[in-house]
Amino acid sequence: IAMSFPELPRPAKFGKSYTGHVEKIGENDLVGPESLVVSNYKDVSYMFAALGDGRIVRIEENNADDDDTTVQWKTLLRTGAPHYDSLEDNKSVQDDDVDEKCRVWGGPADLTNTELMCGRPLGLLLVKRSTVQEHHSNDEDEDVLIVADSVRGLLMITGIYGKDAQMIVLATRTNSDEEDYSFSLLNAAIQTPDGSLYVTET
């Protein structure tokens, strides 16, 4: 059986006029970026990144006159467990000692063995909160981040534009899984038009 394929379009030739200026940001701080999402809130553009050291950061334009950098970033939270022998608490790691240990990233292979303590957010998705929490009541239906974390499971981050982001664990297994099962390595999430969330697990 022979098949014929249509001729593929030739890739565009990009010159400097198309690519513009490239700036490397966050060197030695924004380590191991795995996933990025972009949003616009009150006419301000934001970018959110999931990092290898467990942090979710918000990146935005830097309007400070005394700084040469064009963007600045703020850590919203770290997805790791506060007591890394137990994953029951929904709070993020805040302890200074743990924070210092998490800054020594062990690379994709977790050579420092810190992912359980620090978290490992792999997939990010920006959605409206009402599409995830059916009975969410708020005057303004806020944007939230859905996070596929290899350690914690499926998470929701609220308050992403403010100073006090909060993390909620949505699921650590599916309804059809055995009760003692937990996701082993979530790495991506998407939402369909009907609001359903789909995740991939390695």
Coordinates of N, CA and C in Angstrom, one line a residue:
I1 N 0.9 -1.2 0.0 CA 0.0 0.0 0.0 C 0.9 1.2 0.0
A2 N 0.7 2.1 -1.0 CA 1.5 3.3 -1.1 C 0.7 4.5 -0.6
M3 N 1.4 5.4 0.1 CA 0.8 6.6 0.5 C 1.5 7.8 0.0
S4 N 0.8 8.8 -0.3 CA 1.5 10.1 -0.8 C 1.2 11.2 0.2
F5 N 2.2 11.9 0.6 CA 2.0 13.0 1.5 C 2.1 14.4 0.8
P6 N 1.3 15.3 1.3 CA 1.4 16.7 0.7 C 2.8 17.3 0.9
E7 N 3.2 18.1 0.0 CA 4.5 18.8 0.2 C 4.4 19.7 1.4
L8 N 5.4 19.6 2.3 CA 5.4 20.4 3.5 C 5.9 21.8 3.1
P9 N 5.3 22.8 3.8 CA 5.8 24.2 3.6 C 7.2 24.4 4.0
R10 N 7.9 25.2 3.3 CA 9.3 25.5 3.6 C 9.4 26.4 4.9
P11 N 10.3 26.1 5.8 CA 10.4 26.9 7.0 C 10.8 28.3 6.6
A12 N 10.3 29.3 7.4 CA 10.6 30.7 7.1 C 12.1 30.9 7.5
K13 N 12.7 31.9 6.8 CA 14.1 32.2 7.2 C 14.0 33.4 8.1
F14 N 14.5 33.2 9.3 CA 14.5 34.2 10.3 C 15.8 34.9 10.4
G15 N 15.7 36.2 10.3 CA 16.9 37.0 10.4 C 16.8 37.8 11.7
K16 N 17.7 38.7 11.9 CA 17.7 39.5 13.2 C 16.5 40.3 13.3
S17 N 15.9 40.7 12.2 CA 14.7 41.6 12.2 C 13.5 40.8 12.8
Y18 N 13.6 39.4 12.7 CA 12.5 38.6 13.2 C 12.7 38.2 14.7
T19 N 14.0 37.9 15.0 CA 14.2 37.3 16.3 C 14.5 38.4 17.3
G20 N 15.0 39.6 16.9 CA 15.3 40.7 17.8 C 16.4 40.3 18.8
H21 N 16.3 41.0 20.0 CA 17.4 40.8 21.0 C 17.0 39.7 21.9
V22 N 18.0 38.8 22.2 CA 17.8 37.7 23.2 C 18.5 38.1 24.5
E23 N 17.8 38.0 25.6 CA 18.3 38.2 26.9 C 18.2 37.0 27.7
K24 N 19.3 36.6 28.3 CA 19.3 35.4 29.2 C 19.0 36.0 30.6
I25 N 18.0 35.4 31.2 CA 17.6 35.9 32.5 C 17.7 34.8 33.6
G26 N 17.8 35.2 34.8 CA 17.8 34.2 35.9 C 18.9 33.2 36.0
E27 N 20.0 33.5 35.4 CA 21.1 32.6 35.4 C 21.6 32.3 36.9
N28 N 21.7 31.0 37.2 CA 22.1 30.6 38.5 C 21.0 30.8 39.6
D29 N 19.8 31.2 39.1 CA 18.7 31.3 40.1 C 17.4 30.6 39.5
L30 N 17.1 30.9 38.3 CA 15.9 30.2 37.7 C 16.4 28.9 37.1
V31 N 16.6 27.9 38.0 CA 17.3 26.7 37.6 C 16.3 25.6 37.1
G32 N 16.7 25.0 36.0 CA 15.9 23.9 35.5 C 14.5 24.2 35.1
P33 N 14.2 25.3 34.4 CA 12.8 25.6 34.0 C 12.3 24.5 33.1
E34 N 11.1 24.0 33.5 CA 10.5 22.8 32.9 C 9.3 23.2 32.1
S35 N 8.5 24.2 32.6 CA 7.3 24.5 31.9 C 7.0 26.0 32.1
L36 N 6.4 26.6 31.1 CA 6.1 28.1 31.1 C 4.7 28.3 30.7
V37 N 4.0 29.3 31.3 CA 2.7 29.7 30.8 C 2.7 31.3 30.9
V38 N 2.0 31.9 30.0 CA 1.9 33.3 29.9 C 0.5 33.8 30.2
S39 N 0.3 34.9 30.9 CA -1.0 35.4 31.1 C -1.0 36.9 31.1
N40 N -2.2 37.5 31.0 CA -2.4 38.9 31.0 C -3.4 39.3 32.1
Y41 N -3.0 40.1 33.1 CA -3.9 40.4 34.2 C -3.9 41.9 34.4
K42 N -5.1 42.5 34.3 CA -5.2 44.0 34.4 C -4.1 44.7 33.5
D43 N -4.1 44.3 32.3 CA -3.2 44.9 31.3 C -1.7 44.8 31.6
V44 N -1.4 43.8 32.4 CA 0.1 43.5 32.7 C 0.3 42.1 32.3
S45 N 1.4 41.9 31.5 CA 1.8 40.5 31.1 C 2.6 39.8 32.1
Y46 N 2.4 38.6 32.4 CA 3.1 37.8 33.3 C 3.5 36.5 32.7
M47 N 4.6 35.9 33.2 CA 5.0 34.6 32.8 C 5.3 33.8 34.1
F48 N 4.8 32.5 34.1 CA 5.0 31.7 35.2 C 5.9 30.5 34.8
A49 N 6.8 30.1 35.7 CA 7.7 29.0 35.3 C 7.8 28.0 36.5
A50 N 7.8 26.8 36.1 CA 8.1 25.7 37.1 C 9.5 25.3 37.0
L51 N 10.2 25.4 38.1 CA 11.7 25.2 38.2 C 12.1 23.8 38.8
G52 N 13.3 23.5 38.5 CA 13.9 22.2 38.9 C 14.0 22.1 40.4
D53 N 14.1 23.2 41.1 CA 14.3 23.2 42.6 C 13.0 23.2 43.3
G54 N 11.9 23.0 42.6 CA 10.6 22.9 43.2 C 9.8 24.2 43.3
R55 N 10.4 25.3 42.8 CA 9.7 26.6 42.9 C 8.8 26.9 41.7
I56 N 7.7 27.6 42.0 CA 6.9 28.2 40.9 C 7.1 29.7 41.0
V57 N 7.6 30.3 40.0 CA 7.9 31.7 40.0 C 7.1 32.5 39.0
R58 N 6.8 33.8 39.4 CA 6.1 34.7 38.5 C 7.1 35.7 38.0
I59 N 7.2 35.8 36.7 CA 8.1 36.7 36.0 C 7.4 37.9 35.4
E60 N 7.8 39.1 35.6 CA 7.1 40.2 35.1 C 8.1 41.3 34.7
E61 N 7.7 42.3 34.0 CA 8.5 43.4 33.6 C 9.0 44.2 34.8
N62 N 10.3 44.6 34.8 CA 10.9 45.3 35.8 C 10.8 46.8 35.5
N63 N 10.1 47.6 36.4 CA 9.9 49.0 36.1 C 10.8 49.8 37.0
A64 N 11.7 49.2 37.7 CA 12.6 50.0 38.6 C 13.6 50.8 37.8
D65 N 13.7 52.1 38.1 CA 14.7 52.9 37.4 C 16.1 52.6 37.7
D66 N 16.4 52.0 38.8 CA 17.8 51.8 39.2 C 18.3 50.4 38.9
D67 N 17.6 49.7 38.0 CA 18.0 48.3 37.7 C 18.0 48.2 36.2
D68 N 19.1 47.6 35.7 CA 19.3 47.4 34.3 C 18.5 46.2 33.7
T69 N 18.1 45.3 34.5 CA 17.4 44.1 34.0 C 16.0 44.5 33.6
T70 N 15.5 43.8 32.5 CA 14.2 44.1 32.0 C 13.1 43.4 32.6
V71 N 13.4 42.3 33.4 CA 12.4 41.6 34.1 C 12.8 41.3 35.5
Q72 N 11.8 41.0 36.3 CA 12.1 40.6 37.7 C 11.2 39.4 38.0
W73 N 11.5 38.6 39.0 CA 10.7 37.4 39.3 C 10.6 37.3 40.8
K74 N 9.5 36.6 41.2 CA 9.1 36.4 42.6 C 8.7 34.9 42.7
T75 N 9.2 34.3 43.8 CA 8.8 32.9 44.1 C 7.5 32.9 44.7
L76 N 6.5 32.2 44.1 CA 5.2 32.1 44.6 C 5.2 31.1 45.8
L77 N 5.8 30.0 45.5 CA 5.9 28.9 46.6 C 6.8 27.8 46.0
R78 N 7.1 26.9 46.9 CA 7.8 25.7 46.5 C 6.8 24.5 46.7
T79 N 6.7 23.6 45.8 CA 5.7 22.6 45.9 C 6.0 21.4 46.8
G80 N 7.3 21.3 47.3 CA 7.7 20.2 48.1 C 6.9 20.1 49.4
A81 N 7.0 18.9 50.0 CA 6.3 18.7 51.3 C 7.1 19.4 52.4
P82 N 6.3 20.0 53.4 CA 7.0 20.7 54.5 C 7.7 19.7 55.4
H83 N 7.2 18.5 55.6 CA 7.8 17.5 56.3 C 8.0 16.4 55.3
Y84 N 9.2 16.2 54.8 CA 9.3 15.4 53.6 C 9.2 13.9 53.9
D85 N 9.0 13.5 55.2 CA 8.7 12.1 55.4 C 7.1 11.9 55.4
S86 N 6.4 13.0 55.2 CA 4.9 12.9 55.1 C 4.4 13.9 54.1
L87 N 3.6 13.5 53.2 CA 3.0 14.4 52.1 C 1.6 14.8 52.4
E88 N 1.2 14.7 53.7 CA -0.2 15.0 54.0 C -0.6 16.5 54.0
D89 N 0.4 17.3 54.4 CA 0.1 18.7 54.6 C 0.1 19.4 53.2
N90 N -0.8 20.4 53.0 CA -0.9 21.1 51.7 C 0.1 22.3 51.7
K91 N 0.7 22.6 52.8 CA 1.5 23.8 52.8 C 2.8 23.6 52.0
S92 N 3.4 24.7 51.5 CA 4.7 24.5 50.8 C 5.9 24.6 51.8
V93 N 7.0 24.2 51.3 CA 8.2 24.2 52.1 C 8.6 25.7 52.4
Q94 N 8.7 26.1 53.6 CA 9.1 27.4 54.0 C 10.3 27.5 54.9
D95 N 10.6 26.4 55.5 CA 11.8 26.4 56.4 C 13.1 26.8 55.7
D96 N 13.8 27.8 56.4 CA 15.0 28.4 55.8 C 16.0 27.3 55.4
D97 N 16.2 26.3 56.3 CA 17.2 25.3 56.1 C 16.8 24.4 54.9
V98 N 15.6 24.1 54.8 CA 15.1 23.3 53.7 C 15.2 24.1 52.4
D99 N 14.9 25.4 52.5 CA 15.0 26.3 51.3 C 16.5 26.3 50.8
E100 N 17.4 26.4 51.7 CA 18.8 26.4 51.3 C 19.2 25.1 50.6
K101 N 18.7 24.0 51.2 CA 19.1 22.7 50.6 C 18.5 22.5 49.2
C102 N 17.3 23.1 49.0 CA 16.6 23.0 47.7 C 17.3 23.8 46.6
R103 N 18.0 24.8 47.0 CA 18.7 25.7 46.0 C 19.9 24.9 45.3
V104 N 20.3 23.8 45.9 CA 21.4 23.0 45.3 C 20.6 22.0 44.4
W105 N 20.4 22.4 43.2 CA 19.6 21.5 42.3 C 20.4 20.4 41.8
G106 N 19.9 19.2 41.8 CA 20.6 18.0 41.4 C 20.4 17.6 40.0
G107 N 19.9 18.5 39.2 CA 19.7 18.2 37.8 C 18.5 17.3 37.5
P108 N 18.2 17.0 36.2 CA 17.1 16.2 35.9 C 17.1 14.8 36.6
A109 N 18.3 14.3 36.9 CA 18.4 13.0 37.5 C 18.3 13.1 39.0
D110 N 18.0 14.3 39.6 CA 17.9 14.5 41.1 C 19.1 13.9 41.8
L111 N 20.3 14.2 41.4 CA 21.6 13.7 42.0 C 21.7 14.1 43.4
T112 N 21.0 15.2 43.9 CA 21.1 15.6 45.3 C 20.0 14.9 46.1
N113 N 19.1 14.2 45.4 CA 18.1 13.5 46.1 C 17.2 14.4 47.0
T114 N 16.8 15.5 46.4 CA 16.0 16.5 47.1 C 14.6 16.7 46.6
E115 N 14.2 16.0 45.5 CA 12.9 16.2 44.9 C 11.7 16.0 45.9
L116 N 11.9 15.0 46.7 CA 10.8 14.7 47.7 C 10.6 15.8 48.7
M117 N 11.8 16.4 49.0 CA 11.7 17.5 50.0 C 11.3 18.8 49.3
C118 N 11.8 19.1 48.1 CA 11.6 20.3 47.4 C 10.4 20.4 46.4
G119 N 10.0 19.2 45.9 CA 9.0 19.1 44.9 C 9.6 19.2 43.5
R120 N 8.8 18.8 42.5 CA 9.3 18.8 41.1 C 8.2 19.1 40.2
P121 N 7.8 20.4 40.1 CA 6.7 20.7 39.2 C 7.2 20.6 37.7
L122 N 6.5 19.8 37.0 CA 6.9 19.5 35.6 C 5.9 20.2 34.6
G123 N 4.6 20.2 34.9 CA 3.7 20.8 33.9 C 2.9 21.9 34.6
L124 N 2.7 23.0 33.8 CA 1.9 24.1 34.2 C 0.7 24.4 33.3
L125 N -0.4 24.8 33.8 CA -1.6 25.1 33.0 C -2.3 26.3 33.7
L126 N -2.7 27.3 32.9 CA -3.4 28.4 33.5 C -4.9 28.3 33.1
V127 N -5.7 28.2 34.2 CA -7.2 28.0 34.0 C -7.9 28.9 34.9
K128 N -9.2 29.0 34.7 CA -10.1 29.7 35.6 C -10.5 28.8 36.8
R129 N -10.5 29.4 38.0 CA -10.7 28.5 39.2 C -12.1 27.8 39.1
S130 N -13.1 28.5 38.6 CA -14.4 27.9 38.5 C -14.5 26.6 37.7
T131 N -13.5 26.4 36.8 CA -13.5 25.2 35.9 C -12.9 24.0 36.7
V132 N -12.3 24.3 37.8 CA -11.6 23.2 38.6 C -12.4 23.0 39.9
Q133 N -12.9 24.1 40.5 CA -13.7 24.0 41.7 C -15.1 24.4 41.4
E134 N -16.0 23.5 41.2 CA -17.4 23.7 40.7 C -18.1 24.7 41.6
H135 N -17.9 24.7 42.9 CA -18.7 25.5 43.8 C -17.9 26.7 44.3
H136 N -16.8 27.1 43.5 CA -16.0 28.2 43.9 C -16.9 29.5 43.7
S137 N -17.0 30.3 44.8 CA -17.8 31.5 44.7 C -16.9 32.7 45.0
N138 N -16.8 33.5 44.1 CA -15.9 34.7 44.2 C -16.4 35.7 43.2
D139 N -16.4 37.0 43.6 CA -16.9 38.0 42.7 C -16.1 38.0 41.3
E140 N -14.8 37.7 41.4 CA -14.0 37.6 40.2 C -13.5 36.2 40.1
D141 N -13.8 35.6 39.0 CA -13.3 34.2 38.8 C -11.8 34.2 38.5
E142 N -11.0 33.9 39.5 CA -9.6 34.1 39.4 C -8.9 33.1 38.5
D143 N -7.7 33.6 37.9 CA -6.8 32.6 37.3 C -6.1 31.8 38.3
V144 N -5.9 30.5 38.0 CA -5.1 29.7 38.9 C -4.2 28.9 38.1
L145 N -3.1 28.4 38.7 CA -2.2 27.5 38.0 C -2.5 26.0 38.4
I146 N -2.6 25.2 37.4 CA -2.7 23.7 37.7 C -1.3 23.2 37.4
V147 N -0.8 22.5 38.4 CA 0.6 22.0 38.4 C 0.6 20.5 38.4
A148 N 1.3 19.9 37.4 CA 1.5 18.4 37.5 C 2.9 18.3 38.1
D149 N 2.9 17.8 39.4 CA 4.1 17.7 40.1 C 4.5 16.2 40.3
S150 N 5.7 15.9 40.0 CA 6.2 14.5 40.0 C 6.1 13.9 41.4
V151 N 6.2 14.7 42.4 CA 6.2 14.3 43.8 C 4.8 14.4 44.5
R152 N 4.2 15.6 44.3 CA 3.0 15.9 45.1 C 1.7 15.4 44.4
G153 N 1.7 15.3 43.0 CA 0.5 15.0 42.3 C 0.0 16.2 41.6
L154 N -1.4 16.2 41.4 CA -2.0 17.3 40.7 C -2.4 18.4 41.7
L155 N -1.8 19.6 41.5 CA -2.0 20.7 42.4 C -2.7 21.9 41.8
M156 N -3.2 22.8 42.6 CA -3.7 24.1 42.2 C -3.1 25.2 43.0
I157 N -2.6 26.2 42.3 CA -2.0 27.4 43.0 C -3.0 28.5 42.8
T158 N -3.4 29.1 43.9 CA -4.3 30.3 43.9 C -3.5 31.5 44.3
G159 N -4.1 32.7 44.1 CA -3.5 33.9 44.5 C -2.2 34.2 43.7
I160 N -2.2 33.9 42.4 CA -0.9 33.9 41.7 C -0.5 35.3 41.3
Y161 N -1.3 36.3 41.4 CA -0.9 37.7 41.1 C -0.6 38.5 42.3
G162 N -0.9 37.9 43.5 CA -0.7 38.6 44.7 C 0.6 38.2 45.5
K163 N 0.6 38.5 46.8 CA 1.8 38.2 47.6 C 1.7 36.8 48.3
D164 N 0.5 36.3 48.4 CA 0.3 35.1 49.2 C -0.4 34.0 48.4
A165 N 0.4 33.4 47.6 CA -0.1 32.3 46.8 C -0.3 31.1 47.7
Q166 N -1.3 30.3 47.4 CA -1.6 29.1 48.2 C -1.7 27.9 47.3
M167 N -1.3 26.7 47.9 CA -1.3 25.5 47.1 C -2.3 24.5 47.7
I168 N -3.1 23.9 46.8 CA -4.1 22.9 47.1 C -3.8 21.7 46.4
V169 N -3.8 20.6 47.1 CA -3.6 19.3 46.4 C -4.9 18.8 45.8
L170 N -5.1 18.7 44.5 CA -6.3 18.3 43.9 C -6.5 16.8 43.9
A171 N -5.4 16.1 43.5 CA -5.4 14.6 43.4 C -4.1 14.0 43.5
T172 N -4.0 12.9 44.2 CA -2.8 12.1 44.2 C -3.0 10.7 43.5
R173 N -4.2 10.5 43.1 CA -4.5 9.3 42.3 C -5.9 9.5 41.7
T174 N -6.2 8.6 40.7 CA -7.6 8.7 40.1 C -8.6 7.9 40.9
N175 N -9.8 8.1 40.6 CA -10.9 7.4 41.4 C -10.8 5.9 41.1
S176 N -10.3 5.5 40.0 CA -10.2 4.1 39.7 C -9.0 3.4 40.2
D177 N -8.1 4.2 40.8 CA -6.8 3.6 41.3 C -7.1 2.9 42.7
E178 N -6.3 2.0 43.0 CA -6.3 1.4 44.4 C -6.1 2.5 45.4
E179 N -6.6 2.4 46.6 CA -6.5 3.4 47.6 C -5.1 3.7 48.0
D180 N -4.2 2.7 48.0 CA -2.8 2.8 48.4 C -1.9 3.3 47.3
Y181 N -2.5 3.6 46.1 CA -1.7 4.0 44.9 C -1.6 5.5 45.0
S182 N -0.5 6.0 44.5 CA -0.4 7.5 44.3 C 0.4 7.7 43.0
F183 N 0.1 8.8 42.3 CA 0.8 9.1 41.1 C 2.3 9.0 41.2
S184 N 3.0 8.4 40.3 CA 4.4 8.2 40.4 C 5.2 9.3 39.7
L185 N 4.7 9.8 38.7 CA 5.4 10.9 38.0 C 4.5 11.6 37.0
L186 N 3.7 12.6 37.5 CA 2.9 13.4 36.6 C 3.9 14.3 35.9
N187 N 3.6 14.6 34.6 CA 4.5 15.5 33.9 C 3.9 16.4 33.0
A188 N 2.5 16.4 32.8 CA 1.9 17.4 32.0 C 0.4 17.4 32.3
A189 N -0.3 18.5 32.0 CA -1.7 18.6 32.2 C -2.3 19.5 31.1
I190 N -3.5 19.1 30.7 CA -4.2 19.9 29.7 C -5.7 20.0 30.2
Q191 N -6.4 21.0 29.7 CA -7.9 21.1 30.0 C -8.6 21.2 28.7
T192 N -9.7 20.4 28.6 CA -10.5 20.4 27.4 C -11.6 21.4 27.5
P193 N -12.3 21.8 26.4 CA -13.3 22.8 26.5 C -14.4 22.6 27.5
D194 N -14.7 21.3 27.9 CA -15.7 21.0 28.9 C -15.2 21.2 30.3
G195 N -13.9 21.5 30.5 CA -13.4 21.7 31.8 C -12.7 20.5 32.4
S196 N -12.7 19.4 31.7 CA -12.0 18.2 32.2 C -10.5 18.4 32.1
L197 N -9.9 17.8 33.1 CA -8.4 17.9 33.2 C -7.8 16.5 32.8
Y198 N -6.8 16.5 32.0 CA -6.2 15.3 31.6 C -4.7 15.4 32.0
V199 N -4.1 14.4 32.6 CA -2.7 14.4 32.9 C -2.0 13.2 32.3
T200 N -0.7 13.4 32.1 CA 0.1 12.3 31.7 C 1.0 11.9 32.9
E201 N 1.1 10.6 33.0 CA 1.9 10.0 34.1 C 3.0 9.0 33.5
T202 N 4.2 9.2 33.9 CA 5.3 8.4 33.4 C 5.4 7.1 34.3

